[in-house]
mmCIF file of C-alpha atoms in Angstrom:
data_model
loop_
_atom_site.group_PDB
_atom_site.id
_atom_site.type_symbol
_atom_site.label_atom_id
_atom_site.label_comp_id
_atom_site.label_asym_id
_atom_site.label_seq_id
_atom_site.Cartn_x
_atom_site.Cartn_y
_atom_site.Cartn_z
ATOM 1 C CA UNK A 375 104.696 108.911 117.260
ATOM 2 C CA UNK A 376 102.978 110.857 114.855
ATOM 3 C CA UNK A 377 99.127 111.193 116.527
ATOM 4 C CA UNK A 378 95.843 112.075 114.621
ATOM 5 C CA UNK A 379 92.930 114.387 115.853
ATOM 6 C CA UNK A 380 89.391 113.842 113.854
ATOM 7 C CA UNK A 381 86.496 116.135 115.217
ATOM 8 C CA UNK A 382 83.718 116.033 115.833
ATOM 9 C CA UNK A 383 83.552 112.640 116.205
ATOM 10 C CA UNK A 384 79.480 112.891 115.619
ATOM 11 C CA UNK A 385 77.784 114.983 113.310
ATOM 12 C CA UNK A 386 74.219 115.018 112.507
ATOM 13 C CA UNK A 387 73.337 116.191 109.338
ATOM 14 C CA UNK A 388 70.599 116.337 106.812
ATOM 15 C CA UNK A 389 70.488 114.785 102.838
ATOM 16 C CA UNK A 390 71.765 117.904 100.649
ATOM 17 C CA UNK A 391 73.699 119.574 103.541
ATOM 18 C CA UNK A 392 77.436 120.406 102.887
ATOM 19 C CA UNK A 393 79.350 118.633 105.594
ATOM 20 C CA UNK A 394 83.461 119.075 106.855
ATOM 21 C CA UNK A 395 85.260 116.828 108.862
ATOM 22 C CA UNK A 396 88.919 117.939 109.682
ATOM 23 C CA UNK A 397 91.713 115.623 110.966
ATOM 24 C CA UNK A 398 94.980 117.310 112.784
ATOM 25 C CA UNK A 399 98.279 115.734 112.956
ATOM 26 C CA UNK A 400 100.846 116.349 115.526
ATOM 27 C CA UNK A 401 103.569 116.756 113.326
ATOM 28 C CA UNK A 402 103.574 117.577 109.687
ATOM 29 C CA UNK A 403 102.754 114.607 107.256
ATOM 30 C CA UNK A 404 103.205 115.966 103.917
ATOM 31 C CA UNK A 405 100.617 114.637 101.879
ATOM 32 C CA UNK A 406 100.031 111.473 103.111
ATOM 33 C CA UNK A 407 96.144 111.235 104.382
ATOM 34 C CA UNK A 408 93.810 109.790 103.310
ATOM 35 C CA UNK A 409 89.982 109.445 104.137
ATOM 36 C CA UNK A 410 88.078 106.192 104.402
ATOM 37 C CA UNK A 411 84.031 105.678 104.831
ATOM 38 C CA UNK A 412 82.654 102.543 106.877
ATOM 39 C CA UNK A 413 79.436 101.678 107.117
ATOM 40 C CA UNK A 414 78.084 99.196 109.926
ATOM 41 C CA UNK A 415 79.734 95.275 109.506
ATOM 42 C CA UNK A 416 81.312 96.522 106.548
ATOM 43 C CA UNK A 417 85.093 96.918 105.714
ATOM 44 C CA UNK A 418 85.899 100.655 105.763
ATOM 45 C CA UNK A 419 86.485 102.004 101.502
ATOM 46 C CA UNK A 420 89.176 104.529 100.439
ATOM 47 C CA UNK A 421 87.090 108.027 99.644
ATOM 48 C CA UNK A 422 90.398 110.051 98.644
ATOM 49 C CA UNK A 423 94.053 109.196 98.990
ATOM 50 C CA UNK A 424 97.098 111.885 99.153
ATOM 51 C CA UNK A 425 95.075 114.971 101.136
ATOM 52 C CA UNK A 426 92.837 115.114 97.391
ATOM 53 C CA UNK A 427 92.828 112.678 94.929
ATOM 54 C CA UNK A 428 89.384 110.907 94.507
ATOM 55 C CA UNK A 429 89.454 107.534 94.850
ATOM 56 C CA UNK A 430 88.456 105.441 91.172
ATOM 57 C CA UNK A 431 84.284 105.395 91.255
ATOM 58 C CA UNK A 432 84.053 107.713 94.264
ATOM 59 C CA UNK A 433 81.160 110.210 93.736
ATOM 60 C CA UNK A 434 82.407 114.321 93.231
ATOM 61 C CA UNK A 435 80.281 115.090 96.368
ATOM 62 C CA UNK A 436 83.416 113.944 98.127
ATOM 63 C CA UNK A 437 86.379 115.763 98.099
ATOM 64 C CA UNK A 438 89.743 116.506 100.202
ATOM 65 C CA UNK A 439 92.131 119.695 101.378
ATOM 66 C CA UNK A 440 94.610 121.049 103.467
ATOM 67 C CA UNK A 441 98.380 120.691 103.999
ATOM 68 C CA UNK A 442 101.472 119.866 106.512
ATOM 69 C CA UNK A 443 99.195 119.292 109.398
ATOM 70 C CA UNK A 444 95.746 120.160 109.240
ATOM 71 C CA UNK A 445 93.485 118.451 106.238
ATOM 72 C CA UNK A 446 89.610 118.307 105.670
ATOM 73 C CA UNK A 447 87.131 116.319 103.928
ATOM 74 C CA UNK A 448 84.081 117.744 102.782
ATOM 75 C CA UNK A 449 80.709 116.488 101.514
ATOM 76 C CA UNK A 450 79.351 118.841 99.186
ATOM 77 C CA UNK A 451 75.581 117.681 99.282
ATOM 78 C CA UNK A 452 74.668 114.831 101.587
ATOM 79 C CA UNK A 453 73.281 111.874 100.211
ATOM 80 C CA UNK A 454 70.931 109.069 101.732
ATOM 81 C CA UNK A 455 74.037 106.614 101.187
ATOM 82 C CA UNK A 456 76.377 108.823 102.895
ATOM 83 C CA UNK A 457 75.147 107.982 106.315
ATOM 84 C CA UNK A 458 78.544 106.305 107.831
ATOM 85 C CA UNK A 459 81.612 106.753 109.691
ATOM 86 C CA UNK A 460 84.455 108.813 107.971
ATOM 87 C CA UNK A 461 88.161 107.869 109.283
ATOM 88 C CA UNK A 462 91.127 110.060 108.497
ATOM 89 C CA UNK A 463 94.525 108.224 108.701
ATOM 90 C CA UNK A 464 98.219 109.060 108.175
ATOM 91 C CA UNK A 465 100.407 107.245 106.196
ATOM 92 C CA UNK A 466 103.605 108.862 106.328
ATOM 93 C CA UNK A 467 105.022 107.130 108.880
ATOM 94 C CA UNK A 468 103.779 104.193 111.378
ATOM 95 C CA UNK A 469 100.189 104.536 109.610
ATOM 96 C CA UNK A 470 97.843 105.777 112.260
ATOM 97 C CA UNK A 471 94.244 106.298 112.191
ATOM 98 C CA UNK A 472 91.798 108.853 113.572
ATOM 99 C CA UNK A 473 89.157 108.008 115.911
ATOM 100 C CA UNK A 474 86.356 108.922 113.879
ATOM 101 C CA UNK A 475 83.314 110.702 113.267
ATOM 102 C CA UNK A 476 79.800 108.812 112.892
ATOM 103 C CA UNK A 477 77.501 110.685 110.667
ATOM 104 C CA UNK A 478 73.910 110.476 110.990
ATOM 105 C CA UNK A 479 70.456 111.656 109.939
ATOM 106 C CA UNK A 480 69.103 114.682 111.707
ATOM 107 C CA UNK B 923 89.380 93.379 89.771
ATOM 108 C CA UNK B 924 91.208 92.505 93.007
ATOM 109 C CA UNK B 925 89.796 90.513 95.869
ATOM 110 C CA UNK B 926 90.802 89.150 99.344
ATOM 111 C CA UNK B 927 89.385 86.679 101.753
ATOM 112 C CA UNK B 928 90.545 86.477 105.033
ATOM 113 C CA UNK B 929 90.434 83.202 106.619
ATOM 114 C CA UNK B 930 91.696 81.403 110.093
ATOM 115 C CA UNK B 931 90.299 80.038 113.458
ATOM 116 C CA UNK B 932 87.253 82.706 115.237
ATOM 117 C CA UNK B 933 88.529 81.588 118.372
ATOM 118 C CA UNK B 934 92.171 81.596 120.124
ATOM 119 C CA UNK B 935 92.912 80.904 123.411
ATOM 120 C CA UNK B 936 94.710 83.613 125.809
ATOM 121 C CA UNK B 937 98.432 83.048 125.220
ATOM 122 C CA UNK B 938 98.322 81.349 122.256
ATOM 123 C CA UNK B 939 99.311 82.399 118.271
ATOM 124 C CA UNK B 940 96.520 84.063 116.424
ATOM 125 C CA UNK B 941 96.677 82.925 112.924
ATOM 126 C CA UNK B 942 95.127 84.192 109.888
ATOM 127 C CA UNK B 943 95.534 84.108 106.040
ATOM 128 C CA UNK B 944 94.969 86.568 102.952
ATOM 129 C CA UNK B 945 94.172 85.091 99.983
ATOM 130 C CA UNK B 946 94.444 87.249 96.917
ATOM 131 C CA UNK B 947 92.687 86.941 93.433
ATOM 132 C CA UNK B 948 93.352 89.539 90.842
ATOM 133 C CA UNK B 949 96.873 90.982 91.551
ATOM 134 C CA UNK B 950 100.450 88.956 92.710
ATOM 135 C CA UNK B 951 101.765 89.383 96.495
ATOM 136 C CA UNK B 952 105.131 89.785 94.726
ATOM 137 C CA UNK B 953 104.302 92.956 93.340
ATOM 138 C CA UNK B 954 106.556 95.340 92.807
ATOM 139 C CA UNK B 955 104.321 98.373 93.268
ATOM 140 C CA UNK B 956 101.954 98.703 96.732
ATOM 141 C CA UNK B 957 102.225 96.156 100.049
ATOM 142 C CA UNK B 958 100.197 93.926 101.787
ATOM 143 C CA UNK B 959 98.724 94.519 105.155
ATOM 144 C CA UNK B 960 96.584 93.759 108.125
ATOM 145 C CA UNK B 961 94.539 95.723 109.956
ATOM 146 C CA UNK B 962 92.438 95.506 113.249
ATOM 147 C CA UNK B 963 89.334 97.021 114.431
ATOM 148 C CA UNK B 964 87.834 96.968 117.932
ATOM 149 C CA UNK B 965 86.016 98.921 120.548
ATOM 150 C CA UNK B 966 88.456 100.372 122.373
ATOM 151 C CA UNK B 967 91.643 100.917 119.779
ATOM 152 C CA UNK B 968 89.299 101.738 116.991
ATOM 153 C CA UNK B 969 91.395 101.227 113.794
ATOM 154 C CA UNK B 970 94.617 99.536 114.104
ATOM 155 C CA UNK B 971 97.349 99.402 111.483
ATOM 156 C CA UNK B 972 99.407 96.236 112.188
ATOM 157 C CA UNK B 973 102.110 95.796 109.773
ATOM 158 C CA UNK B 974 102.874 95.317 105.729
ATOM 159 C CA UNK B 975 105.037 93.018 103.654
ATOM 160 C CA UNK B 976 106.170 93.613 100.545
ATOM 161 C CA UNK B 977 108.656 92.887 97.421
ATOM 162 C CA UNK B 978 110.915 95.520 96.226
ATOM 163 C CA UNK B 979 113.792 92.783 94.651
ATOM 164 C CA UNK B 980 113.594 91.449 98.150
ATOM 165 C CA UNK B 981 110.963 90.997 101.040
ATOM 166 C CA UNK B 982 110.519 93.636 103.598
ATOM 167 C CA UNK B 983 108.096 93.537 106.618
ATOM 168 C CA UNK B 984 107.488 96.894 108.598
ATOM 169 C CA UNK B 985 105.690 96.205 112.030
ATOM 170 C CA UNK B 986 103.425 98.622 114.113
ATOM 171 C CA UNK B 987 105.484 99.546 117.127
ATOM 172 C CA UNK B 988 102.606 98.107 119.265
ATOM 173 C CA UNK B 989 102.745 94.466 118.244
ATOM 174 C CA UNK B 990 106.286 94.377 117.364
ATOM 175 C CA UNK B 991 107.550 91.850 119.403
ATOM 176 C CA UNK B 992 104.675 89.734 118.805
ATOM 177 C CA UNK B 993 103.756 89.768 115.187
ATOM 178 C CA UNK B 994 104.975 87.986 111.801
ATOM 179 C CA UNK B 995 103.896 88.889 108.276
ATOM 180 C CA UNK B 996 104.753 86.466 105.708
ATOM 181 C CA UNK B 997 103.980 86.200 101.754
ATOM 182 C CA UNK B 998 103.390 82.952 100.632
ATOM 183 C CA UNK B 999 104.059 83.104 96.789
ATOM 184 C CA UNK B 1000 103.343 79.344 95.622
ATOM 185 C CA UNK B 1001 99.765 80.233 96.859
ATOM 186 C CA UNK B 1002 99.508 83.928 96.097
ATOM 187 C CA UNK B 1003 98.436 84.685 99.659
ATOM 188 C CA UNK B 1004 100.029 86.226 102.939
ATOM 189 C CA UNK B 1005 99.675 85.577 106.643
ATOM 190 C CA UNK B 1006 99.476 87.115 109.737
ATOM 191 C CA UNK B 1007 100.468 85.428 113.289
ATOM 192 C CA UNK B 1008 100.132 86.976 116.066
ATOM 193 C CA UNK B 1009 101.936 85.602 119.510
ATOM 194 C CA UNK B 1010 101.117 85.052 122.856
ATOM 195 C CA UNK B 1011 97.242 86.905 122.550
ATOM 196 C CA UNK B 1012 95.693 88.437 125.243
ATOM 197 C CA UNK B 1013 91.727 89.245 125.409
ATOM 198 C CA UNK B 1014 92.614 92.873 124.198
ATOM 199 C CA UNK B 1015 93.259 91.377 121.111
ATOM 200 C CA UNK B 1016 90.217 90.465 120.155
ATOM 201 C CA UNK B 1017 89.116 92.570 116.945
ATOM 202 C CA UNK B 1018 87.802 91.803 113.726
ATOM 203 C CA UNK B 1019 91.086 91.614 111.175
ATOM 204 C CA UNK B 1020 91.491 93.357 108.183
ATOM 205 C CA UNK B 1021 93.905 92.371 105.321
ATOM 206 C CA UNK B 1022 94.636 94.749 102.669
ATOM 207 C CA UNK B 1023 96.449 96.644 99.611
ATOM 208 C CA UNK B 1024 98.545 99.243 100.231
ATOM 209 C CA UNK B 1025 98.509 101.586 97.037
ATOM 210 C CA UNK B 1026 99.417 105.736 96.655
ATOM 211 C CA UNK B 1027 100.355 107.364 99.125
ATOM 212 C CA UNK B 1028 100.137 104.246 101.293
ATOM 213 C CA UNK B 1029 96.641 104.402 100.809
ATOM 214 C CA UNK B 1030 94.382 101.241 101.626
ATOM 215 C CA UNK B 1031 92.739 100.727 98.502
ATOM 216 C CA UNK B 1032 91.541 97.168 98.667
ATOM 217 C CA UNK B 1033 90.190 95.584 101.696
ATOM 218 C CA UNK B 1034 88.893 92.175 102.969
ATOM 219 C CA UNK B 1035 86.218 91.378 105.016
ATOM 220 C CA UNK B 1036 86.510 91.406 108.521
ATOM 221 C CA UNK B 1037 87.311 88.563 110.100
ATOM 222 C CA UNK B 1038 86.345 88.164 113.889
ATOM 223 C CA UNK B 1039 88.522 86.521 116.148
ATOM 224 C CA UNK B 1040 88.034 86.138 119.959
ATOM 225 C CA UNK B 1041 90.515 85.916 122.472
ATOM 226 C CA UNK B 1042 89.216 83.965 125.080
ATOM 227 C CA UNK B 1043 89.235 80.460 127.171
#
């Protein structure tokens, strides 16, 4: 089984900072991961699909990288709304997702 | 604009079937392009990909290794909707369930609400 490493899984951060999370795979996945956002009692929402493509009505702030095995998302310039969990997952073969990293205000 | 609601009993006794339905509003579960899936969400296994169905001429189900022997996904096309059952439950799976759209890249781009269910006597 293909496994996923997110770090850090917590990040405190302040509105217009420039935040990364990276996600590593175990094995190469090609280009299939994708980043989600969930915010508390809330489904989680696709932020960018394929290592890069933004998501229809996703904000530019948001934006994906990376190749084969190692992939990052970065938020150019937090917002207040941006306060959440971020969730990598790979789905190139039995879809797996990472553990997570919560996001909060500094 | 596509929508899905998640419905099905909150509460399921320890060794008994877990069963919930998708309803969906705004695209066909015989699609030809994307798949349907579930998803589960606790404490301690975080997100949990469970399995998809999905119509390429023909149906196909693909299971997560984890539930395999335990779990059927079915489409239901005179009501547009797809289930998920679940056998012989255990506490550990309690979770709040997921159903979604699969789209590029395998991508979840539509989601339900969560739906809560409890394992428990």
């Amino acid at each position: 089984d293909i496994q996923m490493t997110q770090s850090p899984s917590s990040l405190s951060a302040s509105v217009g900072d420039r935040v990364t999370i990276t996600c590593r795979a175990s094995q190469s996945i090609n280009s299939y991961l994708n980043w989600y956002q969930q915010k508390p009692g809330k489904a989680p929402e696709l932020l960018i699909y394929a290592v890069s493509s933004l998501q229809s009505g996703v904000p530019s702030r948001f934006s994906g990288s990376g190749s084969g095995t190692d992939f990052t998302l970065t938020i150019s310039s937090l917002q207040p709304e941006d306060f959440a969990t971020y969730y990598c997952q790979q789905s190139y073969s039995n879809p797996l997702f990472g553990q997570g990293t919560r996001l909060d205000i500094k | 604009q596509v929508q899905l609601q998640p419905s099905g009993p909150e509460l399921v006794k320890p060794s008994q079937t877990l069963s919930l339905t998708c309803a969906i509003s705004g695209d066909s579960v015989s699609s030809n392009i994307g798949a349907w899936i579930w998803i589960r969400q606790s404490p301690s296994r975080g997100l949990e990909w469970l399995g998809r169905t999905y119509y390429r001429s023909k149906w196909y189900n693909e299971y997560a290794i984890s539930v395999k022997s335990r779990i059927t996904i079915n489409p239901d096309t005179s009501k547009n909707q797809f289930s998920l059952q679940l056998k012989s439950v255990t506490p550990e799976d309690t979770a709040v369930y997921f159903c979604g759209r699969e789209g590029l890249a395998a991508a979840v781009d539509v989601w339900g609400q969560g739906a809560l269910v409890t394992v428990s006597s």
